[in-house]
XYZ file of C-alpha atoms in Angstrom:
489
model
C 25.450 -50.123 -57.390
C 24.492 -48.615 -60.648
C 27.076 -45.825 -60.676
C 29.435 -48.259 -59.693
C 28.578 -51.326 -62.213
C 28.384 -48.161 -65.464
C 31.487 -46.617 -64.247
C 33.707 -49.142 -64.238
C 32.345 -52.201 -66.023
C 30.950 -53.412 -69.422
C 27.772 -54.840 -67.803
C 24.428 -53.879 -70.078
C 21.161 -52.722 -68.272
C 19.634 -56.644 -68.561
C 23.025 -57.685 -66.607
C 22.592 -54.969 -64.054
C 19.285 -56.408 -63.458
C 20.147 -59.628 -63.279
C 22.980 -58.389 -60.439
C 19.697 -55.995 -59.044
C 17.920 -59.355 -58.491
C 20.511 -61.470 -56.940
C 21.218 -58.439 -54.510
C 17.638 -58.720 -53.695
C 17.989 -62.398 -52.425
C 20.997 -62.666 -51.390
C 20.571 -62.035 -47.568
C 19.420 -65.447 -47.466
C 22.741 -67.203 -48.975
C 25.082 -64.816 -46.261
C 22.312 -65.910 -43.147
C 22.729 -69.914 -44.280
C 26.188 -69.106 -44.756
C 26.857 -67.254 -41.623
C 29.351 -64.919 -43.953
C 29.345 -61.490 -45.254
C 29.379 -61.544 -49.154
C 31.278 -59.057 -51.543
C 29.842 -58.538 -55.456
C 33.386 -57.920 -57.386
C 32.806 -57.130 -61.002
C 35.617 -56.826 -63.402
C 35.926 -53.338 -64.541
C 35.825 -52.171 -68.469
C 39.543 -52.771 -68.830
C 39.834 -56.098 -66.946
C 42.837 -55.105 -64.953
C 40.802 -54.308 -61.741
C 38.071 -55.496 -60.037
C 35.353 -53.063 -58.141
C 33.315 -54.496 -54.930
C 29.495 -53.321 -55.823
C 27.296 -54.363 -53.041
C 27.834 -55.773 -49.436
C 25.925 -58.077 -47.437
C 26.496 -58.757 -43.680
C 24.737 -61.851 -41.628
C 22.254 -61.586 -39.458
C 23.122 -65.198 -37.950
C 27.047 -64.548 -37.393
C 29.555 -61.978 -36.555
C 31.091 -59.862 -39.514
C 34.286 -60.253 -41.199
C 34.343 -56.815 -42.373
C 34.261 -53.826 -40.242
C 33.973 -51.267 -43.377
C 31.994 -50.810 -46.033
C 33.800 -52.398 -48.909
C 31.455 -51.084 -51.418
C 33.593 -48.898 -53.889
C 37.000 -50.362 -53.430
C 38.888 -51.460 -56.714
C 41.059 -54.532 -56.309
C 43.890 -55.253 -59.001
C 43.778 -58.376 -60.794
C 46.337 -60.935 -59.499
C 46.052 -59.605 -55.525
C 42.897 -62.088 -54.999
C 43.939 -65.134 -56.384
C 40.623 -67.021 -55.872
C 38.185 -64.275 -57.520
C 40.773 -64.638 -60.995
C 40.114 -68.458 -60.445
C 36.373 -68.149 -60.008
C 35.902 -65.499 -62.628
C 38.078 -67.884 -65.416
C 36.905 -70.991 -64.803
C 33.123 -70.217 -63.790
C 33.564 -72.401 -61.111
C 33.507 -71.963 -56.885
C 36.675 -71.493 -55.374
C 37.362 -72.885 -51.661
C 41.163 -73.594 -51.785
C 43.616 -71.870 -49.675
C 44.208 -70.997 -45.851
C 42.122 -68.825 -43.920
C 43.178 -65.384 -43.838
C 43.713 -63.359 -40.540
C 42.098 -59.666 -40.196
C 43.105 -57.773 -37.840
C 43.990 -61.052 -35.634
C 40.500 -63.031 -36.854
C 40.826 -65.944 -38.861
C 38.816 -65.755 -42.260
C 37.573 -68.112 -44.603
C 37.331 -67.112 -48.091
C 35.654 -68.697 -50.759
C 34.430 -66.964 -54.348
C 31.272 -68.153 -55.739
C 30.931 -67.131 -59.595
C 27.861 -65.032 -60.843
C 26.860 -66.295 -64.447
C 24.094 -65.227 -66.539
C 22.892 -66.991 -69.982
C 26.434 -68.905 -69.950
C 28.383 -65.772 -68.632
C 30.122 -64.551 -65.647
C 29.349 -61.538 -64.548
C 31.161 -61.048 -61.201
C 32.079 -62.959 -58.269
C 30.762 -63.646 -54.536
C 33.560 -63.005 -52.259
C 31.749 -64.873 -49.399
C 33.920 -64.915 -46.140
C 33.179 -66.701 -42.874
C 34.443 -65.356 -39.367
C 36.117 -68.449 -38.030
C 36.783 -66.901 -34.394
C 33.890 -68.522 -32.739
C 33.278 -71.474 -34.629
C 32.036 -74.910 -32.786
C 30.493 -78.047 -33.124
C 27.889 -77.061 -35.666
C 24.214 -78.074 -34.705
C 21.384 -79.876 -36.866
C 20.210 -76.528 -37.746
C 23.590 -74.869 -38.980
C 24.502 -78.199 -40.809
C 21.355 -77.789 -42.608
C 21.494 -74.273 -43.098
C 25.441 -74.903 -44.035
C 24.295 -77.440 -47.139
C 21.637 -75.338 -48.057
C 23.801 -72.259 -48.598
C 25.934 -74.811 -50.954
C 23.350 -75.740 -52.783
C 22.539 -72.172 -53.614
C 25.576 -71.177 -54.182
C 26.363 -74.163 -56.983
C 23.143 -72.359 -58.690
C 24.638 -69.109 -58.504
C 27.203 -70.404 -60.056
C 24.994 -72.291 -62.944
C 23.074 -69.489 -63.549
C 20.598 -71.048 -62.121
C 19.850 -68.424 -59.055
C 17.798 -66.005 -58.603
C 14.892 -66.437 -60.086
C 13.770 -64.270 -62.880
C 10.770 -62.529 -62.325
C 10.672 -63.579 -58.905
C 11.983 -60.588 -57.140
C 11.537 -60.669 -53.415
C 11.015 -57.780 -50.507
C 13.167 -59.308 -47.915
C 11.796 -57.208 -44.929
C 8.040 -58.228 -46.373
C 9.443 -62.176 -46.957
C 10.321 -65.044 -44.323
C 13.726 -65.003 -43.429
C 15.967 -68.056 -42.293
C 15.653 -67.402 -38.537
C 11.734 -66.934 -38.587
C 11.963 -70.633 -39.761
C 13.165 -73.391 -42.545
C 11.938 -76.443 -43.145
C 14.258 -78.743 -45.380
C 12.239 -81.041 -48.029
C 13.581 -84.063 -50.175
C 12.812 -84.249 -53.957
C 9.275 -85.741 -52.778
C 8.508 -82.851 -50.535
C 8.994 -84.667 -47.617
C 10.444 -82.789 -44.340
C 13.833 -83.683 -43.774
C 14.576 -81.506 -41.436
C 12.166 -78.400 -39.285
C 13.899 -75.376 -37.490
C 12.077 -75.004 -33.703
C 10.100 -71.784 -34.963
C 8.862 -73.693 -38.083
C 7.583 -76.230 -35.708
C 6.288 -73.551 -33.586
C 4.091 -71.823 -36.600
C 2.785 -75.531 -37.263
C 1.976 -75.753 -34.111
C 0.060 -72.619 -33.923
C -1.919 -74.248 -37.382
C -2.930 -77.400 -34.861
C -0.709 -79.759 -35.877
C 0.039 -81.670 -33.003
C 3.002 -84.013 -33.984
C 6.651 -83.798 -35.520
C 7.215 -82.742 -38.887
C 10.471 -84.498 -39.891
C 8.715 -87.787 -42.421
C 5.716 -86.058 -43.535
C 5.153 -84.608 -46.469
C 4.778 -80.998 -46.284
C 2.418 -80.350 -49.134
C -0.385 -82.427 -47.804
C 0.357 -81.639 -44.413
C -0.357 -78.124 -44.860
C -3.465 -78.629 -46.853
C -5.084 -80.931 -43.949
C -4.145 -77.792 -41.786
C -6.152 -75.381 -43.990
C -9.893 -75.113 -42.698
C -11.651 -77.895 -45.152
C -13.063 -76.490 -48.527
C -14.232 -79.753 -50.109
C -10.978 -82.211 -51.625
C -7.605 -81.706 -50.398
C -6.201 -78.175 -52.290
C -4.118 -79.715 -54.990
C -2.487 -76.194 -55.843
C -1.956 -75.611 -52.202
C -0.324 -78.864 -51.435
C 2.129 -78.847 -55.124
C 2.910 -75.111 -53.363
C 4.099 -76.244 -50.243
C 6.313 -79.171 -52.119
C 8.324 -76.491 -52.682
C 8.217 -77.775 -56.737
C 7.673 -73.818 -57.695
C 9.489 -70.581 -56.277
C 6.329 -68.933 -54.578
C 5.457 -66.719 -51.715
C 1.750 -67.808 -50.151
C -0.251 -67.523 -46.794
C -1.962 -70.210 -45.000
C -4.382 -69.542 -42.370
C -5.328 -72.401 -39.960
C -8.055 -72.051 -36.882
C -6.260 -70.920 -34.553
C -3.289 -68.864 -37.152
C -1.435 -67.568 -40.545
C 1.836 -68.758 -41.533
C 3.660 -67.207 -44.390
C 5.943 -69.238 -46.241
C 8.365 -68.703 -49.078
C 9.237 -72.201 -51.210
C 12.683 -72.133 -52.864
C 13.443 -75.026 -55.279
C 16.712 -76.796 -55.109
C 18.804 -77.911 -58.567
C 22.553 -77.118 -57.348
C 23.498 -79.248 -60.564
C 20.242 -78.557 -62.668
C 18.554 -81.592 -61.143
C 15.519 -81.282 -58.013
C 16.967 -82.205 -55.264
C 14.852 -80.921 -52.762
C 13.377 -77.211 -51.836
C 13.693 -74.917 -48.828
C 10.608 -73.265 -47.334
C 10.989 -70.204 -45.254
C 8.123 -69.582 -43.228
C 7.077 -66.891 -40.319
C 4.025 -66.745 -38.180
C 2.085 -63.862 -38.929
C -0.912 -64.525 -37.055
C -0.328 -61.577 -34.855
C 0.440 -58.850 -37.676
C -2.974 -60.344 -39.668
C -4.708 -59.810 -36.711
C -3.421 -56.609 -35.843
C -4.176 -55.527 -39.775
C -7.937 -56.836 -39.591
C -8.581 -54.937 -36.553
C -6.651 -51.663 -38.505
C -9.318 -52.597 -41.366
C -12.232 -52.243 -39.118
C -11.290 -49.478 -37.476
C -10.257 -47.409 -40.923
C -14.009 -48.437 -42.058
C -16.038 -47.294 -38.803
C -14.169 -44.166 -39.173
C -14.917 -43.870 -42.946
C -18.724 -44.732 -41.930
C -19.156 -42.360 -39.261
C -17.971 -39.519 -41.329
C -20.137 -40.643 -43.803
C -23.134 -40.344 -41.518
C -21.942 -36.965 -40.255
C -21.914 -35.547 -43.670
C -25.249 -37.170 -44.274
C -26.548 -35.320 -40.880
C -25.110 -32.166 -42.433
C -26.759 -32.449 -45.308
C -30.148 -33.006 -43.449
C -29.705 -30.225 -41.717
C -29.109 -28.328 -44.502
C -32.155 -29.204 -46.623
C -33.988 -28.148 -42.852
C -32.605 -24.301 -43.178
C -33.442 -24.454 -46.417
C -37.183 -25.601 -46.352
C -37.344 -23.145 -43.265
C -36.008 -20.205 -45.909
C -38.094 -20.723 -48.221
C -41.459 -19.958 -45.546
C -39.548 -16.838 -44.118
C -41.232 -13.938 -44.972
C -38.149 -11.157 -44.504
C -35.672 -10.881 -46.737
C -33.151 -10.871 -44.264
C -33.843 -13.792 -42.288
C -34.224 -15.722 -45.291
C -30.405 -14.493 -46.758
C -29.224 -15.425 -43.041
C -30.827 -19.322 -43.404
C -28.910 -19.492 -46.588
C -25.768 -18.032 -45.517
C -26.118 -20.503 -42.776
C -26.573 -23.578 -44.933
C -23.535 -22.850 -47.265
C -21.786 -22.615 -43.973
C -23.135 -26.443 -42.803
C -22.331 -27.439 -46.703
C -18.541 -26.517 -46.199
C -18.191 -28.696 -43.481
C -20.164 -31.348 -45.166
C -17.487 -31.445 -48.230
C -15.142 -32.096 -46.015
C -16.882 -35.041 -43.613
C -17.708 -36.804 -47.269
C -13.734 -35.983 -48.302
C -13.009 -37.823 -44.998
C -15.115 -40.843 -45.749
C -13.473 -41.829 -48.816
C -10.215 -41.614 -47.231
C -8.041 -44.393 -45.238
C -7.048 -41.808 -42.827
C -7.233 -37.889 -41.390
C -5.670 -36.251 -44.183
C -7.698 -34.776 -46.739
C -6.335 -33.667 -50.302
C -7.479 -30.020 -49.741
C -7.764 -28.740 -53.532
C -10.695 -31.055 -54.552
C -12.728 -28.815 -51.171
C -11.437 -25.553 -52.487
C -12.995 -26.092 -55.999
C -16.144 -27.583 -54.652
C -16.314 -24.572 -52.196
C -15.412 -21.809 -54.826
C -18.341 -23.415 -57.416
C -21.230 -23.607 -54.662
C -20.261 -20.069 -52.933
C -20.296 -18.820 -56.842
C -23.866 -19.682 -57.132
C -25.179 -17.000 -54.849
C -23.226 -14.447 -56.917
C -25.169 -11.177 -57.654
C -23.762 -10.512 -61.352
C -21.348 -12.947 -63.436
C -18.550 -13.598 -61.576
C -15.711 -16.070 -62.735
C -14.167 -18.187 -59.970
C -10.772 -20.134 -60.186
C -8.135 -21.618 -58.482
C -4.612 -21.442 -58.669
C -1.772 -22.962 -56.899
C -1.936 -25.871 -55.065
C -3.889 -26.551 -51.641
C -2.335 -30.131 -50.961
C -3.149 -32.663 -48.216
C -4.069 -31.445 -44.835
C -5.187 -32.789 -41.597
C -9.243 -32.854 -40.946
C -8.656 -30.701 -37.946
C -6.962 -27.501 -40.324
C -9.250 -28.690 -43.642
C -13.159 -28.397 -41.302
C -12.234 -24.874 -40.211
C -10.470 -23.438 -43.277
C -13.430 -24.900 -45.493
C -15.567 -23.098 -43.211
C -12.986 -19.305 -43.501
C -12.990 -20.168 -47.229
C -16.984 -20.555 -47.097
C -16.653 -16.656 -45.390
C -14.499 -14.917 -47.676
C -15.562 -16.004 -50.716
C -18.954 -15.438 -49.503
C -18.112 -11.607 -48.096
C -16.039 -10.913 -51.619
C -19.331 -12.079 -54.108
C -21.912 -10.147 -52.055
C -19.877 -6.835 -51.202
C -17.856 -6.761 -53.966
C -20.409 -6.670 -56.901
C -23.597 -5.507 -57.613
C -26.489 -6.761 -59.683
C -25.423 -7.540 -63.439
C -21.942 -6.614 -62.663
C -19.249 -8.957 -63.994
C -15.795 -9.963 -62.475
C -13.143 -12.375 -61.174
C -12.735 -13.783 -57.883
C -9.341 -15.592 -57.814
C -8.154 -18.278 -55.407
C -4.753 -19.022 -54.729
C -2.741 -21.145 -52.795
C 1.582 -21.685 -51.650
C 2.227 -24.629 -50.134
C 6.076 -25.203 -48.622
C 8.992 -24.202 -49.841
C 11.874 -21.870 -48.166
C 10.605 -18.907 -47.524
C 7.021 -21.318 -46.138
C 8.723 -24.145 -44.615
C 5.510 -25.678 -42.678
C 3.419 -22.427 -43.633
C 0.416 -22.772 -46.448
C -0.594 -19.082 -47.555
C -3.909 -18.945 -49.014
C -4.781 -15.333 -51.322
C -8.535 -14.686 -52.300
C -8.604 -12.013 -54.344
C -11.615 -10.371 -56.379
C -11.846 -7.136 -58.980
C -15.166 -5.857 -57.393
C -15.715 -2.740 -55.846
C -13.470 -3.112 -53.345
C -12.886 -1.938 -49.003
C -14.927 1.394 -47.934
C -12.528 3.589 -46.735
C -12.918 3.376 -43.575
C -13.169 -0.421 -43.201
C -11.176 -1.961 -40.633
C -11.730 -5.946 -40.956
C -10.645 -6.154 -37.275
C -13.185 -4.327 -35.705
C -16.419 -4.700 -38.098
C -19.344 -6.026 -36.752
C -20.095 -8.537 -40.141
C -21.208 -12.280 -38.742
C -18.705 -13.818 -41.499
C -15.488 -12.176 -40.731
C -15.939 -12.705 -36.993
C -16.224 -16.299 -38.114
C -12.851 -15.774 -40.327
C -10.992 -14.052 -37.050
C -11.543 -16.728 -34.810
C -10.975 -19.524 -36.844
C -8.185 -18.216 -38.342
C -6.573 -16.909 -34.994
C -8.076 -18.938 -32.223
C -8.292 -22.821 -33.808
C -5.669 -22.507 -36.576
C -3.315 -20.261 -35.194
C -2.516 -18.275 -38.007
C -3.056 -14.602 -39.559
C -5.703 -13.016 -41.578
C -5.602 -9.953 -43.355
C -7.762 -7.861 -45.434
C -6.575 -4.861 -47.778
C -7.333 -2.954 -50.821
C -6.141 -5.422 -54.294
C -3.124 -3.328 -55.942
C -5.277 -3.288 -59.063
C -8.634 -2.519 -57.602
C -10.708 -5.116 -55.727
C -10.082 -6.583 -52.361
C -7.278 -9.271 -51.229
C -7.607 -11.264 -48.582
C -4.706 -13.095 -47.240
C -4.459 -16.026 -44.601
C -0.912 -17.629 -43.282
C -1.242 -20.697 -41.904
C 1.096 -23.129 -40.145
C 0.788 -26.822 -41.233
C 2.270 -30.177 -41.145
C 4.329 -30.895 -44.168
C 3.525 -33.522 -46.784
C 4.830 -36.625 -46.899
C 5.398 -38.508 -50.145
């Protein structure tokens, strides 16, 4: 629609809104209505019109097979839309029209803004299977006129108020019809049925709505004034009420086809289900979050174990394998308290990298610089618990083989993540300036604890590749290609 509307029109960016907004409520005119509607704009030269944006109704067949969004109509082929858009006034005159042997009724409902018209509704009807209307299409019939005489004031939508109409109540989840008091004229079946599921236990039609409902909320003291003005339908709001035994959402629409309150619609769905559903989601997502939390608080103990235990070991060796063994339980602890801060499995990776790189940099023989470069991104807590841990290993192996005592250096972390040549892939390069690979290292076959560690985590659980080779410029590189699920925005 905005191509369309700054292509061909002289509509501003507030009138474009204004059109943005209508399109965002107007699925509940062509469901009352039982029509599809048409937006036709004049275009810049006002010879032509252009058809902007299409809506189809979920309560009736369609009148148009295509798409009509795009087509340009010349001024003086529609006779009604030249009457609607002149005299800023709804246009039902004429016979119905017969597509493609179905009768159609036409009508064009102007658009005005501050005293303007913008464009006009082409709203057409599919006559081929009408009948007797009911209670509940004469109802829904009157209330699509009176929102289509404030369309046609200016009067609809309502600024500020835009809606999500697959979030809000629609007319078939239920609509309840108020007078000017806020009395129920007249109740759909399912907006009995969601009362119903509140306790009440008689009719609505008689009562008023706003003091019903309160009753219906569990008791807080005096009767909710705000809650019972909101379901009088005197304001255009969107609100919850939960009962014992459920939650209705409902959606109040005031009424003023000729800019006086005539009455209000309220649109209302049972969502008792769905809150239920989302409580339970709730308390799972936190009993997740908790046990990681305890996990990486286990971790930790066991860490601070190893390292009292360290401290009273009399060889040098045994002590440097306690502590290698602690940063290895601290890897995985980053990522179990990661985990607990997060509403799911995913874990933004780069956050663990850095935390990794700076505790792994501690046990550094000389001055070594660690960074990190590229970008890690979000991955799933079964790839980010082992590659912490192969991260943990390599960095470790590079800062205690690659430089001596005093010795200074770089130890560089680097990360792809996507793209077309890596579609699904993440390549991760650690590289360092140290001394660099013995010349007759093989990292396949040697014996080293940590880069047995590295091959089968790498191979076995994340079913990717690991290499080791001599840096072009000196140093060592270690390289690890990874398959992952992609990101989602």
């Amino acid at each position: 629609m905005n191509d369309l509307v700054r292509q061909h029109t002289a509509l501003d960016a507030s009138d474009l809104e204004w059109l943005h907004l209508l399109v965002s409520e107007w699925q509940l005119l062509s469901d009352l209505s039982f029509a599809d509607l048409v937006l036709w704009v004049p275009t810049l030269d006002g010879t032509r019109y252009v058809s902007v944006a299409q809506m189809r109704p979920n309560t009736g067949p369609t009148s148009y097979q295509d798409d009509m969004v795009g087509h340009l109509v010349p001024r003086g082929r529609r006779p009604m839309l030249d009457a609607a858009l002149d005299e800023g006034r709804i246009v039902r005159e004429g016979d119905p029209e017969w597509r493609e042997e179905v009768p159609v009724r036409v009508e064009s409902i102007p658009v005005r803004r501050d005293g303007r018209v913008l464009g006009v509704i082409a709203r057409n009807t599919n006559l081929l299977t009408v009948r007797t209307p009911s209670r509940l299409e004469l109802t829904y019939l009157q209330s699509a006129s009176d929102l289509a005489q404030m369309i046609a004031a200016g009067a609809f939508p309502f600024p500020g108020q835009q809606v999500d109409m697959d979030a809000s109540p629609r007319a078939g989840d239920g609509l309840i019809r108020l007078d000017a008091e806020g009395v129920v004229q007249y109740a759909s079946p399912n907006a009995l049925s969601a009362y119903h599921r509140l306790g009440l236990a008689a009719d609505l039609v008689g009562h008023h709505l706003g003091r019903t409902t309160a009753e219906l909320a569990p008791a807080r003291g005096p009767v909710d004034e705000a809650l019972v003005k909101l379901a009088s339908g005197w304001a255009p709001r969107e609100f919850e009420v939960e009962g014992d035994e459920g939650v209705i959402q409902l959606r109040a629409i005031p009424l003023k086809p000729k800019g006086t309150h005539i009455g209000s619609l309220v649109l209302l769905r049972d969502v008792t289900e769905l809150r239920r559903r989302e409580r339970e989601l709730i308390t799972k997502d936190a009993t997740i979050r908790e046990i990681h939390h305890r996990v990486k608080n286990n971790l930790q103990t066991v860490a601070a174990l190893l390292r009292l235990q360290a401290r009273r070991m009399d060889s040098e060796q045994g002590r440097e394998a306690l502590n290698e063994a602690v940063r290895r339980v601290g890897s995985i602890a980053i990522v179990h308290e990661t985990l607990s801060q997060n509403l799911d499995e995913r874990v933004e990776f780069d956050e663990i990298a850095d935390r990794v790189l700076a505790m792994v940099a501690e046990i550094a023989p000389g001055t070594v610089a660690g960074r990190r470069t590229g970008r890690f991104g979000i991955l799933d807590a079964e790839v980010a618990t082992p590659l912490s841990m192969v991260l943990t290993e390599v960095l470790q192996n590079a800062l205690e083989h690659g430089f001596g005592p005093g010795e200074q250096g770089t130890v560089e972390v680097s990360a792809v993540r996507g793209g077309t040549r890596l579609d699904g892939r993440l390549l991760v390069t650690v590289q360092d300036d140290g001394r660099g690979l013995p010349a007759d290292f093989d990292p396949h076959t040697a014996g080293n604890l940590g880069l047995q560690i590295v091959r089968t985590l790498v191979e076995g659980e994340l079913g990717g590749t690991f290499t080791m080779l001599p840096a072009p410029a000196g140093g060592t590189r270690v390289v690890l290609d990874l398959p992952v699920r992609a990101e989602k925005g």
